[in-house]
CSV table of C-alpha atoms in Angstrom, one decimal:
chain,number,residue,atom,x,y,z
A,179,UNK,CA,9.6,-26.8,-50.0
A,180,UNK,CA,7.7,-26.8,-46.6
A,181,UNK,CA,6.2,-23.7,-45.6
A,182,UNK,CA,6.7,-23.6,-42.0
A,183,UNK,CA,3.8,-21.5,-40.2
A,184,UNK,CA,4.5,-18.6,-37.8
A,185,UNK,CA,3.0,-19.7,-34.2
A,186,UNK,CA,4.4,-23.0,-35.0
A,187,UNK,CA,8.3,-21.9,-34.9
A,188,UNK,CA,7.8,-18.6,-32.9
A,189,UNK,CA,6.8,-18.3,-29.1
A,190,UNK,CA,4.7,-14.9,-27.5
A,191,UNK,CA,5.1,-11.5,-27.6
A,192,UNK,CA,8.3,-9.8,-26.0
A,193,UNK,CA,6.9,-7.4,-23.2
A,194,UNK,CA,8.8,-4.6,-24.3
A,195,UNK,CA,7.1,-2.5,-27.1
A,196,UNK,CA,8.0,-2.8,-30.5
A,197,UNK,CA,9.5,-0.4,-32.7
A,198,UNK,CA,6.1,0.7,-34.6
A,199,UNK,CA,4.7,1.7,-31.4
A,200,UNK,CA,7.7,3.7,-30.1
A,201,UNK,CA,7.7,5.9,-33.5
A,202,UNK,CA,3.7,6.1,-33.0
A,203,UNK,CA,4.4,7.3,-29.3
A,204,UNK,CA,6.5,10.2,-30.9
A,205,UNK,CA,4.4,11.0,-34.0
A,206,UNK,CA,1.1,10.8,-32.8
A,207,UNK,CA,1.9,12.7,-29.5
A,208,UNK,CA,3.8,15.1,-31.8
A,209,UNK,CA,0.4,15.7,-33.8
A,210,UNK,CA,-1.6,16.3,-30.8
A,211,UNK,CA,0.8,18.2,-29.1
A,212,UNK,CA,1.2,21.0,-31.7
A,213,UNK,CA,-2.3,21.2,-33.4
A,214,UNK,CA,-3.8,24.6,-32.4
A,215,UNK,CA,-6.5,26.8,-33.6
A,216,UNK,CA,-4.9,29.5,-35.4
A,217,UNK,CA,-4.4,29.8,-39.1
A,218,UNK,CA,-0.7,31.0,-39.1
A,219,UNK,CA,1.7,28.8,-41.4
A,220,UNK,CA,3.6,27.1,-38.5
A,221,UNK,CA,0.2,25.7,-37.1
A,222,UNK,CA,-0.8,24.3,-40.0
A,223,UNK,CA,3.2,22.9,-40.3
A,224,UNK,CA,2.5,21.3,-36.9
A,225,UNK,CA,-0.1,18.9,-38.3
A,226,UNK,CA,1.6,18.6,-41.4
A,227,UNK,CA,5.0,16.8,-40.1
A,228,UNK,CA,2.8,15.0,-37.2
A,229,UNK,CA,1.1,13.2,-40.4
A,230,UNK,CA,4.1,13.0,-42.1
A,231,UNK,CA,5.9,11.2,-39.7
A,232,UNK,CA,3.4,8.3,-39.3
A,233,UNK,CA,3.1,7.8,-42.9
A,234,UNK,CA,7.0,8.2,-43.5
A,235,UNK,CA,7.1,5.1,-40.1
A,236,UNK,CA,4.8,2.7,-41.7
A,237,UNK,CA,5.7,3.6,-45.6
A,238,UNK,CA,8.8,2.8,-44.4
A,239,UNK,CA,8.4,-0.4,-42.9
A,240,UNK,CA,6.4,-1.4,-46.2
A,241,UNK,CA,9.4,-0.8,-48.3
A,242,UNK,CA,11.4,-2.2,-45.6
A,243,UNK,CA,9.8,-5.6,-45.6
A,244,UNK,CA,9.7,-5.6,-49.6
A,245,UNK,CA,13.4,-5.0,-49.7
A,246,UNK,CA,14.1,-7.8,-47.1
A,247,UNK,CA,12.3,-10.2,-49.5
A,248,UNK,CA,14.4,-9.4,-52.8
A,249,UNK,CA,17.0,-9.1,-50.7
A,250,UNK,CA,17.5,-12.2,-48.8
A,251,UNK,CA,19.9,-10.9,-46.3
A,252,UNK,CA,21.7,-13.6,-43.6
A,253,UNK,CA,21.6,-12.6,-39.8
A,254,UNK,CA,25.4,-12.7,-38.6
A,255,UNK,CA,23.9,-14.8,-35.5
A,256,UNK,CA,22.9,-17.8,-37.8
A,257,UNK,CA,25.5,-17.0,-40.4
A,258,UNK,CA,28.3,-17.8,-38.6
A,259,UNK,CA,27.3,-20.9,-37.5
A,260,UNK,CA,26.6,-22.0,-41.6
A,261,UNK,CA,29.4,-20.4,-43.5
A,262,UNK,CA,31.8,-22.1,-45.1
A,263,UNK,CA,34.4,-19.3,-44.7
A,264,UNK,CA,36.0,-20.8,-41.5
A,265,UNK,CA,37.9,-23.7,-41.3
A,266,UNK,CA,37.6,-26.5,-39.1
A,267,UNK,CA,35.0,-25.2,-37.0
A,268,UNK,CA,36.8,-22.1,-36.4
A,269,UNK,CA,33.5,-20.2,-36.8
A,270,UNK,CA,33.9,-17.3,-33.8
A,271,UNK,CA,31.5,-17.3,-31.1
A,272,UNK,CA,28.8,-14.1,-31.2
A,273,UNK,CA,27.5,-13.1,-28.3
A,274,UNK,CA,23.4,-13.5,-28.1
A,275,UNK,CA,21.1,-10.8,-26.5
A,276,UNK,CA,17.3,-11.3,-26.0
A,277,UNK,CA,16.9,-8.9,-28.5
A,278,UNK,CA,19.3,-11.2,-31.1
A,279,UNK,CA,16.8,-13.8,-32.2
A,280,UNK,CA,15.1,-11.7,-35.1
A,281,UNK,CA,12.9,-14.4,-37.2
A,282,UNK,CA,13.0,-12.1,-40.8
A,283,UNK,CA,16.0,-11.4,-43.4
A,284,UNK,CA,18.7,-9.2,-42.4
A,285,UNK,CA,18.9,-6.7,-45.3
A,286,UNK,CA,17.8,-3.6,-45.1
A,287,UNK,CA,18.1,-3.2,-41.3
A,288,UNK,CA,14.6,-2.1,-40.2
A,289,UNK,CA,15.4,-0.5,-37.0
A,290,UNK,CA,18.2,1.9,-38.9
A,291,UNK,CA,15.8,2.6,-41.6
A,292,UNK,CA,12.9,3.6,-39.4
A,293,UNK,CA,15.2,5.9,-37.1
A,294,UNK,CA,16.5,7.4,-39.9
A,295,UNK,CA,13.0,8.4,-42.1
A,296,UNK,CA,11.9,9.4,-38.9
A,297,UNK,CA,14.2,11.5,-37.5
A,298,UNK,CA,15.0,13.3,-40.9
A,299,UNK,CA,11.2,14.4,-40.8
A,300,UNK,CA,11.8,15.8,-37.4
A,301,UNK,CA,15.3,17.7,-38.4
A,302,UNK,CA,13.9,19.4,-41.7
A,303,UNK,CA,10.5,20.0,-39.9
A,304,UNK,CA,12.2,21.7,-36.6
A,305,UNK,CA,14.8,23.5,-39.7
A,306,UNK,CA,11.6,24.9,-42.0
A,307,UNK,CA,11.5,27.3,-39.0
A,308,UNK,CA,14.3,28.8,-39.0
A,309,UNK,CA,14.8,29.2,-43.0
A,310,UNK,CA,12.9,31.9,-43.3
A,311,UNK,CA,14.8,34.1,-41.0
A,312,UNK,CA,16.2,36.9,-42.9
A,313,UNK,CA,18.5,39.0,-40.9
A,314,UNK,CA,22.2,38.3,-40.2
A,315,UNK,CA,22.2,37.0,-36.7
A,316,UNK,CA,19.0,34.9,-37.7
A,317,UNK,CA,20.8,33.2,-40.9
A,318,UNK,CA,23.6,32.8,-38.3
A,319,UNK,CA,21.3,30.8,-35.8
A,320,UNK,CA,19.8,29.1,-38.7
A,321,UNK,CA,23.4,27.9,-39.5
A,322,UNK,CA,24.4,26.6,-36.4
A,323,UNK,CA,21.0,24.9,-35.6
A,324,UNK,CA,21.5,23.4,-39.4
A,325,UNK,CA,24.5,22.2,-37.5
A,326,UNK,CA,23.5,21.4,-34.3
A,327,UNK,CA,20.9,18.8,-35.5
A,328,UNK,CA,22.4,17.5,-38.1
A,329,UNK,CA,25.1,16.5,-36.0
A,330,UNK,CA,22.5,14.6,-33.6
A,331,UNK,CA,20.4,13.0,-36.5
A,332,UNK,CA,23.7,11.6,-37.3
A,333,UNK,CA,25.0,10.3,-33.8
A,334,UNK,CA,21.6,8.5,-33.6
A,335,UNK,CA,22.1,7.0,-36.7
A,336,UNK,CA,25.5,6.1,-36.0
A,337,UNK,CA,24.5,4.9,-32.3
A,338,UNK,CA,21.7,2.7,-33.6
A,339,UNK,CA,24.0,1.2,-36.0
A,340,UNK,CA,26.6,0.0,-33.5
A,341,UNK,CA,23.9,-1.6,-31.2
A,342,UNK,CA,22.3,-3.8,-34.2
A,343,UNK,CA,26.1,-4.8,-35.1
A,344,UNK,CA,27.2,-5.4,-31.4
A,345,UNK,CA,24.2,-7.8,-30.6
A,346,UNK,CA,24.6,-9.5,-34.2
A,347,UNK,CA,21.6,-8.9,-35.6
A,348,UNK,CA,22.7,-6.9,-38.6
A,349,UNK,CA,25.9,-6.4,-40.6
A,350,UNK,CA,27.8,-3.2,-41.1
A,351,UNK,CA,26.4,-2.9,-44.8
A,352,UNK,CA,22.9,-3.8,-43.8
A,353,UNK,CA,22.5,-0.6,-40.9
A,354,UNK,CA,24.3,1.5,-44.4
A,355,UNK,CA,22.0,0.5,-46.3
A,356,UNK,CA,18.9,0.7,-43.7
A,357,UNK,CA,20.0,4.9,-43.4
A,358,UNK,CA,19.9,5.7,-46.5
A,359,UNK,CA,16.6,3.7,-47.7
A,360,UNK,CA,15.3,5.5,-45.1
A,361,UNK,CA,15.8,8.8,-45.8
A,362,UNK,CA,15.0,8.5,-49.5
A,363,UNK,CA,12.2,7.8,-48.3
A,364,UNK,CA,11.6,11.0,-46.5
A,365,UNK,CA,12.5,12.5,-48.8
A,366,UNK,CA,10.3,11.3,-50.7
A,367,UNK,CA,7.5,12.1,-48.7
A,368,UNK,CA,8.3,15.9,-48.7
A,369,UNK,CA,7.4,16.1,-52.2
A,370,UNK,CA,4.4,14.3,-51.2
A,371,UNK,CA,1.5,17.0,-50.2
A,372,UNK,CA,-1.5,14.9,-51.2
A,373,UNK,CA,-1.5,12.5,-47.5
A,374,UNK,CA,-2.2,16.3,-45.8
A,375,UNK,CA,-5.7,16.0,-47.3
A,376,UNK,CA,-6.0,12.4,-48.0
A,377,UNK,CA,-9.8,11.0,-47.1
A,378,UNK,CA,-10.5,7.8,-45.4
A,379,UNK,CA,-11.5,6.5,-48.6
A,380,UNK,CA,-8.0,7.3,-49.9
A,381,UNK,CA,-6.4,5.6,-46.9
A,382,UNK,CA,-8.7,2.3,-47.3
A,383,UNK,CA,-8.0,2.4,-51.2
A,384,UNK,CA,-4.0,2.6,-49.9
A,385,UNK,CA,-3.8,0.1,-47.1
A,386,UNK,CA,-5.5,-2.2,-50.1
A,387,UNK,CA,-2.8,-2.0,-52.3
A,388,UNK,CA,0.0,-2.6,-49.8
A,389,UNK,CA,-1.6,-5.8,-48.6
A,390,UNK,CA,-2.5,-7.0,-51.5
A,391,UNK,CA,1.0,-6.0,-53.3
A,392,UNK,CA,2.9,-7.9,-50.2
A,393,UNK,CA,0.6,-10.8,-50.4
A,394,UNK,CA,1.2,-11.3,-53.5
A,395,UNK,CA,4.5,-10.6,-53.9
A,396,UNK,CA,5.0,-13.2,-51.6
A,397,UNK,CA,2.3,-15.9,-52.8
A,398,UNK,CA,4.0,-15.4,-56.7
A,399,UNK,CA,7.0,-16.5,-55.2
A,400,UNK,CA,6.0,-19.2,-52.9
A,401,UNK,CA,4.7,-21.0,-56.8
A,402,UNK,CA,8.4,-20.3,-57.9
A,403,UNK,CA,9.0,-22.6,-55.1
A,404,UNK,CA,10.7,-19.9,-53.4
A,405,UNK,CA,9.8,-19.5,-49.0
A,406,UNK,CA,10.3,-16.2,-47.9
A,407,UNK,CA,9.8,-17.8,-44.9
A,408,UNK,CA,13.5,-19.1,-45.0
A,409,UNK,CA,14.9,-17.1,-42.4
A,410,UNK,CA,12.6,-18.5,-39.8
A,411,UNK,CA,13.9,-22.1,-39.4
A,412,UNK,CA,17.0,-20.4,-39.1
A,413,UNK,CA,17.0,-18.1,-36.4
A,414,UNK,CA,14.7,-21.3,-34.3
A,415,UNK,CA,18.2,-23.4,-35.0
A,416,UNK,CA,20.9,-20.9,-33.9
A,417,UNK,CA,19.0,-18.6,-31.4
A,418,UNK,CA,20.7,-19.3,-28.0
A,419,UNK,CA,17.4,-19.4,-26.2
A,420,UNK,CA,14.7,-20.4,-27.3
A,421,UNK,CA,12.6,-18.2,-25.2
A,422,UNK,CA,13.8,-15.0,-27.6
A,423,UNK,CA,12.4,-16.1,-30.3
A,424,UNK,CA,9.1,-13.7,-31.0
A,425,UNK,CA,6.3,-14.2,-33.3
A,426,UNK,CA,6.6,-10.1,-33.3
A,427,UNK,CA,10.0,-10.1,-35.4
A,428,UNK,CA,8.3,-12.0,-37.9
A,429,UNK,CA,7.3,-10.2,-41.8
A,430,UNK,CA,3.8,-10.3,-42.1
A,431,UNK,CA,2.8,-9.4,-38.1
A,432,UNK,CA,5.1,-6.3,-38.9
A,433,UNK,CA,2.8,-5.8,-42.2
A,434,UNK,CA,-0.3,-6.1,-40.2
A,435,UNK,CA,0.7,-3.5,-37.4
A,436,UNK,CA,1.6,-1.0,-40.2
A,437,UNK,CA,-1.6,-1.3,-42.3
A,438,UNK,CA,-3.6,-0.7,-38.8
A,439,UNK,CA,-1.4,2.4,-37.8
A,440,UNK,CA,-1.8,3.7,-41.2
A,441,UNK,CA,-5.8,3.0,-41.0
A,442,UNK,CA,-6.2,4.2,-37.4
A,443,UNK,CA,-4.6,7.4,-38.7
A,444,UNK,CA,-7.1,7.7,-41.6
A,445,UNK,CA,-9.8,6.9,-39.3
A,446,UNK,CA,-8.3,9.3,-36.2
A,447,UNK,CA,-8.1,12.9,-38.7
A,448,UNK,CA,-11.4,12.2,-40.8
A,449,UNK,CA,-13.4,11.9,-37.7
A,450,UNK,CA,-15.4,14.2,-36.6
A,451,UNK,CA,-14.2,13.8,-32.7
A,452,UNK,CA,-10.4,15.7,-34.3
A,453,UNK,CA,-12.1,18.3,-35.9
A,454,UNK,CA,-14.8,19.1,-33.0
A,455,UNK,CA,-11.3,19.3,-30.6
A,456,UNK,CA,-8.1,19.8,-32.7
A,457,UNK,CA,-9.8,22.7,-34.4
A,458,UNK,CA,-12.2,23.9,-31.8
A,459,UNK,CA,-11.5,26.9,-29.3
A,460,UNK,CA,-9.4,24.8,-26.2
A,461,UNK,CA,-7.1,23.1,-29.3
A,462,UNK,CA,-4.7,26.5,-28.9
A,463,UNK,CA,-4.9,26.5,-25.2
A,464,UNK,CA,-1.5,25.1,-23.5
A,465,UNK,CA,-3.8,23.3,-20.6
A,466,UNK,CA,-5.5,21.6,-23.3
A,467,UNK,CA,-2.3,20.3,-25.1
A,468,UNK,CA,-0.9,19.3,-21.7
A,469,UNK,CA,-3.7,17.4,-20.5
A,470,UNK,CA,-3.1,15.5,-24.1
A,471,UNK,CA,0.3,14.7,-23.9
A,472,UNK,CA,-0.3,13.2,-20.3
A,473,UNK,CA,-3.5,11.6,-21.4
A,474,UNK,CA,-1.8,9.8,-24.9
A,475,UNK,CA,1.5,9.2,-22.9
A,476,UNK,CA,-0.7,6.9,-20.4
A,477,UNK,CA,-3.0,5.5,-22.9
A,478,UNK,CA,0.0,4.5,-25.4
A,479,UNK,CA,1.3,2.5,-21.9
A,480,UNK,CA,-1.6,1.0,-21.0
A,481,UNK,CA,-2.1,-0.2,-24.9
A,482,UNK,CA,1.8,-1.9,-24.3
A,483,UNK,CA,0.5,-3.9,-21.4
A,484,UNK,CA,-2.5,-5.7,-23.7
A,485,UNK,CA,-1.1,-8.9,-24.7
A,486,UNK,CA,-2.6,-10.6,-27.8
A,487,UNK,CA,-2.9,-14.5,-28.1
A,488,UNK,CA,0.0,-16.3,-30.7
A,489,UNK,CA,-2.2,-20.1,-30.2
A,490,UNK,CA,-4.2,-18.7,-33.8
A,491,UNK,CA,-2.3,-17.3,-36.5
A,492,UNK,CA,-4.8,-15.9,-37.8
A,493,UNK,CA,-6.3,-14.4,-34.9
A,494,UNK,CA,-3.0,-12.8,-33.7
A,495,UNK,CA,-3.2,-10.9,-37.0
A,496,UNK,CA,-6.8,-10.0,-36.6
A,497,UNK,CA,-6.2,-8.3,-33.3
A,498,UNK,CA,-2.8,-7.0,-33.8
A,499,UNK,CA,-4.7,-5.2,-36.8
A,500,UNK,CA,-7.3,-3.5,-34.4
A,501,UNK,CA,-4.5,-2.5,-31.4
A,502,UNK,CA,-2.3,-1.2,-33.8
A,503,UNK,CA,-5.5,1.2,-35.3
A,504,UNK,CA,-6.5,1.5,-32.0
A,505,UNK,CA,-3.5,3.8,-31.2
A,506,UNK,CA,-3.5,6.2,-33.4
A,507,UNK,CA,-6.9,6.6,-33.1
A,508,UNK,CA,-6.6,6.7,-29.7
A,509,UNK,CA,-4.7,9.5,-29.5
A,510,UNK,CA,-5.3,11.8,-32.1
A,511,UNK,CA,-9.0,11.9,-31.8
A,512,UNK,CA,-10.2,10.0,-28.8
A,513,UNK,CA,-7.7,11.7,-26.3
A,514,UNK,CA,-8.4,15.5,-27.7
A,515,UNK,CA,-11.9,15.0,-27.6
A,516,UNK,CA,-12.5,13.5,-24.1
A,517,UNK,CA,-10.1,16.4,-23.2
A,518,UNK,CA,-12.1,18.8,-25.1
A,519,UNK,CA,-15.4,17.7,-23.6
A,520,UNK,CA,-14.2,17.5,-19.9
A,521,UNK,CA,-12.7,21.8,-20.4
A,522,UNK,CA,-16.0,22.3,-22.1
A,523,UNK,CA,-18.1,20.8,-19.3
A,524,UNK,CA,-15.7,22.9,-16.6
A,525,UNK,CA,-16.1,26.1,-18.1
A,526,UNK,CA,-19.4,25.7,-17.9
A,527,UNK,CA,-19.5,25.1,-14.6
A,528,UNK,CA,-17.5,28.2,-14.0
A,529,UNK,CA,-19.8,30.3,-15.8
């Protein structure tokens, strides 16, 4: 069986950001945001769910890919068109967006799996608050804010379910199943306390094992004769346009980005640049957290706007590796520290 080579079916890099980034935007401005100097049990909560929440992204998207191998789930844009359900070329005709022409397997859905882990974190973090409330209007606050954002968590799910189904990207049962893989695993990931303290060396030894387990997962199979590249001559045969074909959509470029998140992360807390700043005197200062949400919110734009070369396979891998470290590192250590020196260099001025 011919393996067929990602920047030989697949074209560049959509302009708009992917999905990794948009959850990093959140979680690692979310980090920044709420770390603060103070030793009280809702600081230390802050930095707590802002790590949780990357690691519960790109965990995610491990498991995600995984499941998409064992799982070889069809697009309904490409199924359609091969079924043998319809008579006489009776097949009906899906409507194509530029957003349609995914290159990987269908099952689980990865854009309903990563809302969901991600924005369960967020629900039982912002809940965790209110639990502890003891009187009776307070446990009546708690119950209606239980209520209150539950009821959102599930019209997001429910809204990002209908859009994958609408532009035929997914099947009903593939969004279902995308939900609920996700929040087992963030669930699984509150029972996990050791990534609060985990070294770089920890997060080296980890991004090891889920290359290596994906690669070779996927080179045992390729000497069973089986390409888990199938799904890529497909969506080049039935995409509308050739033009929304992206060598972003494909497996292993969503395995590189998450390996670098995860590693810029590692890199980002261990540093000494997020100690000296997210645990200094300015880090409980609300100047200081502005200046980092406007300073991360620009940077994470500017990062969208770098364009990495698809002639190299290899290459594109290389450096989608590095960006995707880049922002997490970016923003929760470079950002606070520059931030940090530039108030420390002011006061002093002052003074």
């Amino acid at each position: 069986m011919k393996t067929v080579s990602f920047t030989e079916t697949c074209l560049p890099i959509p302009k708009t950001p992917c999905l990794l980034s948009c959850r990093l935007w959140i979680c690692c401005c979310f980090l920044n945001i709420l770390c603060k100097h103070d030793s009280s049990s809702i600081s230390k909560l802050n930095q707590v769910v802002g790590t949780k929440m990357i690691w519960v992204a790109v965990i995610g998207d491990w498991f995600n890919l995984i499941f998409k191998w064992i799982l070889f789930g069809h697009r309904p844009y490409w199924w359609v068109q091969e079924t043998m359900i319809y008579p006489n070329q009776s097949s009906p005709c899906l409507e194509q967006f530029p957003i349609t022409c995914e290159t990987g397997p269908g099952s689980p859905s990865g854009h309903a799996m990563g809302s969901s882990c991600v924005w369960y974190v967020m629900v039982t973090a912002a809940l965790s608050y209110t639990v502890r409330w003891k009187d009776k209007l307070a446990v009546t606050l708690h119950r209606l804010t239980w209520s209150f954002l539950w009821s959102i968590f599930w019209i997001i799910q429910i809204s990002v379910c209908i859009s994958r189904v609408f532009i035929a990207t997914h099947f009903p049962h593939q969004v279902i199943l995308g939900v609920f893989a996700g929040i087992l695993v963030a669930e699984a990931f509150e029972h996990t306390p050791a990534i609060q303290t985990a070294s770089l060396r920890m997060y080296i030894k980890t991004n090891l094992f889920l290359f290596i387990f994906a690669l070779g997962f996927y080179l045992s199979l390729k000497l069973l004769d089986i390409d888990l590249l199938w799904s890529v001559p497909k969506a080049k045969k039935w995409c509308a346009n050739p033009d929304w074909i992206n060598i972003d959509t494909t497996p292993f470029a969503g395995l590189v980005r998450n390996l670098g998140a995860l590693f810029g992360l590692g890199l980002g807390i261990n540093s000494e640049m997020f100690v000296t700043s997210c645990k200094g005197k300015n880090s409980c200062k609300l100047s200081f957290r502005i200046l980092c949400i406007a300073a991360s919110l620009a940077t994470l734009q500017l990062y969208n706007f770098i364009k990495i070369p698809t002639h190299t396979e290899y290459l594109f891998y290389i450096l989608s590796f590095c960006k995707s470290a880049a922002m997490p590192l970016t923003v929760v250590a470079l950002v606070p520290y520059c931030v940090h020196s530039l108030m420390k260099t002011t006061e002093k001025k002052l003074n």
